[in-house]
PDB file of C-alpha atoms in Angstrom:
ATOM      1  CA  UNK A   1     119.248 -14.880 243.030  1.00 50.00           C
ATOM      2  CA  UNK A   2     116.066 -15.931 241.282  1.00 55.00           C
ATOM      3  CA  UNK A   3     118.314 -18.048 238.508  1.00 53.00           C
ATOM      4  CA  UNK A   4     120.331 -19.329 241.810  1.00 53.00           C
ATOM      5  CA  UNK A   5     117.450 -21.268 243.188  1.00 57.00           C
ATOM      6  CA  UNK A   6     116.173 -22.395 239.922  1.00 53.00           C
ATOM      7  CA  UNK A   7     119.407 -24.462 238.985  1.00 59.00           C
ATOM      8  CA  UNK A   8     119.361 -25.902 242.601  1.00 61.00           C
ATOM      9  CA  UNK A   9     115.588 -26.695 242.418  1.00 57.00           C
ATOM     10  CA  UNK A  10     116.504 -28.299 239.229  1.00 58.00           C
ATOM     11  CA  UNK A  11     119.483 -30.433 240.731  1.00 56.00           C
ATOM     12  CA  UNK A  12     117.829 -31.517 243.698  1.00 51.00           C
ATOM     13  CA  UNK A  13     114.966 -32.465 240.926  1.00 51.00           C
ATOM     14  CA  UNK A  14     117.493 -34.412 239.047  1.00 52.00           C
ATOM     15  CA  UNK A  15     118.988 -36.701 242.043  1.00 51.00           C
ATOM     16  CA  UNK A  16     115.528 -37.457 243.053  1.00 50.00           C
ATOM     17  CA  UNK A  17     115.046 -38.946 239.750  1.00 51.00           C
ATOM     18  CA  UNK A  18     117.790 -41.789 240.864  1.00 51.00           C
ATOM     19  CA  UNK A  19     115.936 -42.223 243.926  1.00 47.00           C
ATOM     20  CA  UNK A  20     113.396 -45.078 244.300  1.00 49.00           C
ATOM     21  CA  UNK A  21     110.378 -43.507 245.676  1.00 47.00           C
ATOM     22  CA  UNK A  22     108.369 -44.874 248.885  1.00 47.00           C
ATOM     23  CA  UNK A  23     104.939 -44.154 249.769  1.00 44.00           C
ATOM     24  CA  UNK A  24     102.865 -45.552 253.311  1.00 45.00           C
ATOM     25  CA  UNK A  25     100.060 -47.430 253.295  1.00 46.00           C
ATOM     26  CA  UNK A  26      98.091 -49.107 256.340  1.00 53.00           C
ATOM     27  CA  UNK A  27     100.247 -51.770 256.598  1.00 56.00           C
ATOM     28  CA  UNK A  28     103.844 -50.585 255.476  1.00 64.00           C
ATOM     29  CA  UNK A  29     105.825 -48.869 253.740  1.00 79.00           C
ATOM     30  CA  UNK A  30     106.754 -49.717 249.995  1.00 82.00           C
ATOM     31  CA  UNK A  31     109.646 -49.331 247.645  1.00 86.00           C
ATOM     32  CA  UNK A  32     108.192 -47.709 244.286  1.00 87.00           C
ATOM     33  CA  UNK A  33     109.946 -47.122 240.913  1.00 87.00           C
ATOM     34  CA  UNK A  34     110.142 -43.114 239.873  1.00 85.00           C
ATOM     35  CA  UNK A  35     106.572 -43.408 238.386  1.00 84.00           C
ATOM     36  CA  UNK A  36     105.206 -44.596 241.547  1.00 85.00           C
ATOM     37  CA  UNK A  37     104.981 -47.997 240.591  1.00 88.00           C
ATOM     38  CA  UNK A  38     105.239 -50.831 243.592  1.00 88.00           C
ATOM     39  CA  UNK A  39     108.648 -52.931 243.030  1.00 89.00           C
ATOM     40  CA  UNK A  40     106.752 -55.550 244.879  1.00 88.00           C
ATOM     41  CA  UNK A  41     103.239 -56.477 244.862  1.00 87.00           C
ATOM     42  CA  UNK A  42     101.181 -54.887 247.738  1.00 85.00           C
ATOM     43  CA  UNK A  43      98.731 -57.448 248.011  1.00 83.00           C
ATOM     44  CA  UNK A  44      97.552 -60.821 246.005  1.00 84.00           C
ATOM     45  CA  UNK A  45      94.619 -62.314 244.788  1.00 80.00           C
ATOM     46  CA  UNK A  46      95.354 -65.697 246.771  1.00 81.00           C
ATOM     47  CA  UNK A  47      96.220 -63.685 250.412  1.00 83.00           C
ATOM     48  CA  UNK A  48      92.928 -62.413 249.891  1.00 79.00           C
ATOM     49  CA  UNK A  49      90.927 -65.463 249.284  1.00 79.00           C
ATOM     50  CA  UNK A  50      92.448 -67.626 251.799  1.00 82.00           C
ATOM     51  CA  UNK A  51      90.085 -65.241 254.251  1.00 82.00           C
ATOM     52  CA  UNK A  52      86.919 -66.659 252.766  1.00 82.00           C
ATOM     53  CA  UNK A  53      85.663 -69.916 253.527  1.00 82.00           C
ATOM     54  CA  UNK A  54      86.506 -72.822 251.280  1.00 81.00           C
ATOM     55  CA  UNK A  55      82.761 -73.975 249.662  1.00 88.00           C
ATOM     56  CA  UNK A  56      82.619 -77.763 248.785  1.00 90.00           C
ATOM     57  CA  UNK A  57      81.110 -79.203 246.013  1.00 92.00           C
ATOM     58  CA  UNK A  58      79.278 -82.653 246.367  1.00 93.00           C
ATOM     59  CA  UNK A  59      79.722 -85.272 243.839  1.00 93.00           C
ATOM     60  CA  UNK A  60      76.196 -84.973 242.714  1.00 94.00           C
ATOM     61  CA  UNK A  61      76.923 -81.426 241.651  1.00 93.00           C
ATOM     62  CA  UNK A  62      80.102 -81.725 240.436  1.00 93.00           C
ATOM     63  CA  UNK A  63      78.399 -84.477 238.000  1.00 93.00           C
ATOM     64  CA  UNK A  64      76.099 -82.400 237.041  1.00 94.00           C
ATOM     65  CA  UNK A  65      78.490 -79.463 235.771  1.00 91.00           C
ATOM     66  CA  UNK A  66      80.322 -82.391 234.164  1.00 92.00           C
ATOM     67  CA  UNK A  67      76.497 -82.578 232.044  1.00 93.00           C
ATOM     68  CA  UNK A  68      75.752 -79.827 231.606  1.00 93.00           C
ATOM     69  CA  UNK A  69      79.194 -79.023 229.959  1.00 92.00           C
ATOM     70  CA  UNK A  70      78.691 -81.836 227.925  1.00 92.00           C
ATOM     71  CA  UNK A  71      81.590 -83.336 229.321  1.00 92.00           C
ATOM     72  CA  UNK A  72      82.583 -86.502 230.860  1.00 92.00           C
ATOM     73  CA  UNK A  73      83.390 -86.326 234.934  1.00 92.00           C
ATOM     74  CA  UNK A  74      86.741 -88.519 235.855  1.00 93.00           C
ATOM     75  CA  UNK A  75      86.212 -91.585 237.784  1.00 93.00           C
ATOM     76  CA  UNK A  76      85.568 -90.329 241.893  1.00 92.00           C
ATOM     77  CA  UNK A  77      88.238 -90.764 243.702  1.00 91.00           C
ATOM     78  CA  UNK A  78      91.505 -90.785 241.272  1.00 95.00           C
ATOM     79  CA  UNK A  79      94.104 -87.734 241.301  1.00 95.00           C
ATOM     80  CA  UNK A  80      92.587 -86.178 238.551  1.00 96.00           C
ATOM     81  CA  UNK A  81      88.957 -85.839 240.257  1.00 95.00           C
ATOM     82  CA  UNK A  82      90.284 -84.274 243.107  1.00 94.00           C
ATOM     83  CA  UNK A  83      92.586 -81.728 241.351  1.00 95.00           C
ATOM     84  CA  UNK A  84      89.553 -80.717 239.143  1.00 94.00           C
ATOM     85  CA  UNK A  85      87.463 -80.638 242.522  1.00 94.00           C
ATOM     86  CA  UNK A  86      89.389 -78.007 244.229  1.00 92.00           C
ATOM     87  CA  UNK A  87      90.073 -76.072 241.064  1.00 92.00           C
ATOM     88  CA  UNK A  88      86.503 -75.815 240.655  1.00 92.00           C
ATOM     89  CA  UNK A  89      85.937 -74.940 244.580  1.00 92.00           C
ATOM     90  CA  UNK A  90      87.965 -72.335 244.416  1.00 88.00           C
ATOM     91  CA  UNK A  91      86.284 -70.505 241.313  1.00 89.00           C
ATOM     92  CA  UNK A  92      83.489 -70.472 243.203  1.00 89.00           C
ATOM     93  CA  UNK A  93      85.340 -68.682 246.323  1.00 88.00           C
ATOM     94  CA  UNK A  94      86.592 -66.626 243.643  1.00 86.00           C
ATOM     95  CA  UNK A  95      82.857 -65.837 242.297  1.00 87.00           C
ATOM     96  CA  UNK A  96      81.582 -65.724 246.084  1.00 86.00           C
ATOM     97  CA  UNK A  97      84.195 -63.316 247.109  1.00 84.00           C
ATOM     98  CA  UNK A  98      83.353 -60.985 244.260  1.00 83.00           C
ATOM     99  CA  UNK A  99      79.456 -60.907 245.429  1.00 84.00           C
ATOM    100  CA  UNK A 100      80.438 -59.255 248.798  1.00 81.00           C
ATOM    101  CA  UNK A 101      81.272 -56.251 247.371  1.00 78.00           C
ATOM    102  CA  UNK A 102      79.463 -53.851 247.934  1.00 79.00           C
ATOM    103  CA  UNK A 103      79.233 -51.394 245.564  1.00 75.00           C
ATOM    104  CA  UNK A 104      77.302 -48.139 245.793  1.00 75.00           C
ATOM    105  CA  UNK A 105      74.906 -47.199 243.594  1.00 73.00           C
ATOM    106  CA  UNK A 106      75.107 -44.480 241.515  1.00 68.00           C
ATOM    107  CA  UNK A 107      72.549 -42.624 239.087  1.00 68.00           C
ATOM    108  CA  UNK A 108      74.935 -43.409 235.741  1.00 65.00           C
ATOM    109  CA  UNK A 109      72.279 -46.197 234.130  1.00 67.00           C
ATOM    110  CA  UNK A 110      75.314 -46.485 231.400  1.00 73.00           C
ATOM    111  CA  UNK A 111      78.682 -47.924 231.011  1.00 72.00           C
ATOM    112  CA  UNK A 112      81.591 -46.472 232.588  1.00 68.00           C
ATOM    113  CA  UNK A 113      84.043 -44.777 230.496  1.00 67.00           C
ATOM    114  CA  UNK A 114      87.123 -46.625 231.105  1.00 71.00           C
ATOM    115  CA  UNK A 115      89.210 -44.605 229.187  1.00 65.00           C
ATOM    116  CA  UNK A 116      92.414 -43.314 230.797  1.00 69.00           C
ATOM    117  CA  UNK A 117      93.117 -39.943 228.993  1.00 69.00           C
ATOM    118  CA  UNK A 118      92.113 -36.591 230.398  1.00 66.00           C
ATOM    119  CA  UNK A 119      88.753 -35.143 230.002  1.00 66.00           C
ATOM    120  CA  UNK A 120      88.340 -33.534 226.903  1.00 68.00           C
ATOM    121  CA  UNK A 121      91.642 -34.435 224.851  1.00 69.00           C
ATOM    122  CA  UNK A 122      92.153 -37.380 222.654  1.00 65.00           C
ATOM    123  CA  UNK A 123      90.303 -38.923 220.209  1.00 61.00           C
ATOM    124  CA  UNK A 124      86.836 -38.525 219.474  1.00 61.00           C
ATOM    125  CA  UNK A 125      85.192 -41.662 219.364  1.00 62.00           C
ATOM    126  CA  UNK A 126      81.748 -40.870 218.394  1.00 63.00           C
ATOM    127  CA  UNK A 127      82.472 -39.648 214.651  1.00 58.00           C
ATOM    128  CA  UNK A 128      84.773 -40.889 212.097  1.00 58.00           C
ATOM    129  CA  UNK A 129      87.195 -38.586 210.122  1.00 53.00           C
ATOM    130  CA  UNK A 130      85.912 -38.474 206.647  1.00 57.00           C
ATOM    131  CA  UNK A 131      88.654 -37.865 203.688  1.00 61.00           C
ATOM    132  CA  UNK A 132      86.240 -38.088 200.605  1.00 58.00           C
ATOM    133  CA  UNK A 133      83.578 -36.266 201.935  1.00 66.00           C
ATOM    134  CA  UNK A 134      80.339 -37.821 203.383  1.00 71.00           C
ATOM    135  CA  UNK A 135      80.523 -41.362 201.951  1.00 72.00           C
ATOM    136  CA  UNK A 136      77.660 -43.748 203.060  1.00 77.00           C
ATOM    137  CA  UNK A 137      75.491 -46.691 202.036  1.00 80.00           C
ATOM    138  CA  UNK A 138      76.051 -48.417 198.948  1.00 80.00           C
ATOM    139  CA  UNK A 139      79.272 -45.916 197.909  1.00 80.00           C
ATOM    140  CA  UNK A 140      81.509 -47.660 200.339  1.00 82.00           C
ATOM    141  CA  UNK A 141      81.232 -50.565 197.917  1.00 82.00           C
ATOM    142  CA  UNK A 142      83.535 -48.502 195.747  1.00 80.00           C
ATOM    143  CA  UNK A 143      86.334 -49.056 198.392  1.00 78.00           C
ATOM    144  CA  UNK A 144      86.149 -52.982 198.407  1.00 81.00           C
ATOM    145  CA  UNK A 145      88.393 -54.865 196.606  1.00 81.00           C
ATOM    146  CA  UNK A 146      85.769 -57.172 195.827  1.00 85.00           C
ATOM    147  CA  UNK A 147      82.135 -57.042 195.169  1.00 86.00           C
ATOM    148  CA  UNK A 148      79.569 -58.239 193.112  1.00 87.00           C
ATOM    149  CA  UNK A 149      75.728 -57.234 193.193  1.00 87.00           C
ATOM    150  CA  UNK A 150      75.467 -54.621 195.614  1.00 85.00           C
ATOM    151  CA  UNK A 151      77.339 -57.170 198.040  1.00 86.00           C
ATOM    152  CA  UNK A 152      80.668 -57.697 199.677  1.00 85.00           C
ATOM    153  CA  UNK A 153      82.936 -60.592 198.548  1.00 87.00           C
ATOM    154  CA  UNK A 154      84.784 -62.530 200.098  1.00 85.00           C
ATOM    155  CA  UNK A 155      87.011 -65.643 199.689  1.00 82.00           C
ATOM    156  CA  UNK A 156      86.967 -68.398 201.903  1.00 81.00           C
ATOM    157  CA  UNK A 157      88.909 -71.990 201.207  1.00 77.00           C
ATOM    158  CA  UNK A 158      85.832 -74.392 202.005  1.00 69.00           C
ATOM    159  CA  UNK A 159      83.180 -75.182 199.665  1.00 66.00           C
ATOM    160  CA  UNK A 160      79.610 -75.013 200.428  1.00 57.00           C
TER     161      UNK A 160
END
Protein backbone atom coordinates (compact mmCIF):
# COMPACT_ATOMS: atom_id res chain seq x y z
CA UNK A 1 0.00 0.00 0.00
CA UNK A 2 2.78 2.19 1.33
CA UNK A 3 4.94 1.52 -2.16
CA UNK A 4 1.35 2.22 -3.96
CA UNK A 5 1.20 5.82 -2.96
CA UNK A 6 4.82 6.44 -3.30
CA UNK A 7 4.93 5.69 -7.18
CA UNK A 8 1.72 7.86 -7.55
CA UNK A 9 3.18 10.69 -5.38
CA UNK A 10 6.09 10.34 -7.61
CA UNK A 11 4.00 10.53 -10.97
CA UNK A 12 1.86 13.23 -10.04
CA UNK A 13 5.49 14.84 -9.03
CA UNK A 14 6.70 14.15 -12.46
CA UNK A 15 3.69 15.81 -14.62
CA UNK A 16 3.93 18.79 -12.46
CA UNK A 17 7.37 19.17 -13.62
CA UNK A 18 5.80 19.91 -17.35
CA UNK A 19 3.56 22.28 -15.82
CA UNK A 20 4.36 26.04 -15.84
CA UNK A 21 3.83 27.15 -12.38
CA UNK A 22 1.62 30.35 -11.34
CA UNK A 23 1.78 32.19 -8.24
CA UNK A 24 -0.72 35.55 -7.12
CA UNK A 25 0.41 38.63 -6.35
CA UNK A 26 -1.63 41.98 -5.58
CA UNK A 27 -2.22 42.69 -8.89
CA UNK A 28 -2.45 39.28 -10.87
CA UNK A 29 -1.66 36.29 -11.42
CA UNK A 30 1.68 35.21 -13.25
CA UNK A 31 2.93 32.45 -15.45
CA UNK A 32 6.35 31.14 -13.84
CA UNK A 33 8.89 28.62 -15.24
CA UNK A 34 9.32 25.26 -12.85
CA UNK A 35 11.88 27.21 -10.69
CA UNK A 36 9.48 29.87 -10.01
CA UNK A 37 10.87 32.21 -12.28
CA UNK A 38 8.32 35.02 -13.90
CA UNK A 39 8.02 34.30 -17.87
CA UNK A 40 7.21 37.93 -17.96
CA UNK A 41 8.45 40.76 -16.04
CA UNK A 42 6.20 41.72 -13.04
CA UNK A 43 7.03 45.18 -12.94
CA UNK A 44 9.70 47.76 -14.66
CA UNK A 45 11.96 50.28 -13.73
CA UNK A 46 10.28 52.90 -16.22
CA UNK A 47 6.33 52.00 -14.93
CA UNK A 48 7.71 52.93 -11.77
CA UNK A 49 9.28 56.20 -12.47
CA UNK A 50 6.70 57.60 -14.63
CA UNK A 51 4.85 58.05 -10.93
CA UNK A 52 7.42 60.58 -9.82
CA UNK A 53 7.50 63.95 -10.98
CA UNK A 54 9.71 64.88 -13.89
CA UNK A 55 12.56 67.53 -12.21
CA UNK A 56 13.89 70.12 -14.78
CA UNK A 57 17.15 71.27 -15.09
CA UNK A 58 17.82 75.02 -16.02
CA UNK A 59 20.38 75.90 -18.50
CA UNK A 60 22.52 77.50 -15.92
CA UNK A 61 22.85 74.14 -14.23
CA UNK A 62 23.03 72.05 -16.92
CA UNK A 63 26.20 74.37 -17.92
CA UNK A 64 27.57 73.97 -15.00
CA UNK A 65 27.65 69.98 -14.96
CA UNK A 66 28.94 70.51 -18.51
CA UNK A 67 32.17 72.35 -16.19
CA UNK A 68 32.48 70.66 -13.87
CA UNK A 69 32.84 67.47 -16.08
CA UNK A 70 35.26 69.22 -17.92
CA UNK A 71 33.21 68.96 -20.81
CA UNK A 72 31.84 71.13 -23.42
CA UNK A 73 27.73 71.74 -23.25
CA UNK A 74 26.07 71.57 -27.01
CA UNK A 75 24.80 74.71 -28.38
CA UNK A 76 20.99 75.43 -26.43
CA UNK A 77 18.49 74.65 -28.38
CA UNK A 78 19.75 71.94 -31.14
CA UNK A 79 18.52 68.12 -30.97
CA UNK A 80 21.40 67.09 -29.25
CA UNK A 81 20.90 69.58 -26.13
CA UNK A 82 17.61 68.48 -25.59
CA UNK A 83 18.22 64.68 -25.83
CA UNK A 84 21.13 65.13 -23.29
CA UNK A 85 18.60 67.37 -21.20
CA UNK A 86 16.07 64.78 -20.56
CA UNK A 87 18.59 62.00 -20.25
CA UNK A 88 20.07 63.87 -17.56
CA UNK A 89 16.45 64.76 -15.95
CA UNK A 90 15.64 61.57 -15.69
CA UNK A 91 18.87 60.32 -13.73
CA UNK A 92 17.97 62.58 -11.39
CA UNK A 93 14.23 61.08 -11.04
CA UNK A 94 16.11 58.00 -10.99
CA UNK A 95 18.46 59.31 -7.96
CA UNK A 96 15.28 61.15 -6.37
CA UNK A 97 13.20 58.10 -6.49
CA UNK A 98 15.86 56.05 -4.76
CA UNK A 99 15.98 58.73 -1.70
CA UNK A 100 12.30 57.94 -0.78
CA UNK A 101 13.01 54.80 0.41
CA UNK A 102 12.75 54.32 3.42
CA UNK A 103 14.75 51.96 4.87
CA UNK A 104 14.75 50.83 8.49
CA UNK A 105 17.46 50.95 10.52
CA UNK A 106 19.02 48.21 11.87
CA UNK A 107 21.88 47.69 14.59
CA UNK A 108 24.37 45.79 11.81
CA UNK A 109 27.07 48.97 11.62
CA UNK A 110 28.71 46.50 8.80
CA UNK A 111 28.19 45.37 5.33
CA UNK A 112 25.61 43.01 4.44
CA UNK A 113 26.59 39.63 3.48
CA UNK A 114 25.28 39.28 0.10
CA UNK A 115 26.17 35.95 -0.35
CA UNK A 116 23.48 33.53 -1.56
CA UNK A 117 24.55 30.09 -0.08
CA UNK A 118 23.13 28.68 3.11
CA UNK A 119 24.39 29.56 6.46
CA UNK A 120 27.23 27.70 7.36
CA UNK A 121 28.23 25.72 4.04
CA UNK A 122 30.50 26.90 1.35
CA UNK A 123 33.57 28.42 1.27
CA UNK A 124 35.31 30.03 3.94
CA UNK A 125 36.32 33.30 3.00
CA UNK A 126 38.22 34.54 5.88
CA UNK A 127 41.37 32.07 5.59
CA UNK A 128 43.19 30.80 2.69
CA UNK A 129 44.00 27.04 2.18
CA UNK A 130 47.66 26.70 2.64
CA UNK A 131 49.51 23.68 0.60
CA UNK A 132 53.20 24.39 1.72
CA UNK A 133 52.56 25.09 5.08
CA UNK A 134 52.42 28.65 6.61
CA UNK A 135 54.14 30.69 3.87
CA UNK A 136 54.30 34.53 4.52
CA UNK A 137 56.31 37.70 3.95
CA UNK A 138 59.25 37.68 1.91
CA UNK A 139 58.90 33.57 1.09
CA UNK A 140 56.12 34.21 -1.32
CA UNK A 141 58.84 35.77 -3.45
CA UNK A 142 59.90 32.20 -4.07
CA UNK A 143 56.60 31.69 -6.06
CA UNK A 144 57.12 34.67 -8.56
CA UNK A 145 58.34 34.13 -11.73
CA UNK A 146 60.18 37.19 -11.50
CA UNK A 147 61.94 39.12 -8.88
CA UNK A 148 64.83 40.95 -8.15
CA UNK A 149 65.84 42.59 -4.67
CA UNK A 150 63.33 41.57 -2.35
CA UNK A 151 60.77 43.02 -5.04
CA UNK A 152 58.24 41.86 -7.55
CA UNK A 153 58.94 42.24 -11.32
CA UNK A 154 57.14 43.00 -13.72
CA UNK A 155 57.20 43.79 -17.48
CA UNK A 156 55.47 46.49 -18.96
CA UNK A 157 55.95 47.72 -22.88
CA UNK A 158 56.47 51.60 -22.14
CA UNK A 159 59.61 53.10 -21.12
CA UNK A 160 60.00 55.39 -18.30
Amino acid sequence: MLLHSVRQARRVWRRSLNVPLQYSTSRATVETDKYGIPLTPTWSVQELLSSYPAPSISPATFKRLHELSALLPPEEGTPEYVKLKHELEELIKLVEATKLIKVEETGNVGIPDGRVIAEGSGIPLDRTPREDGDVRGRDLLSYASRSANGMYVVETDRSR
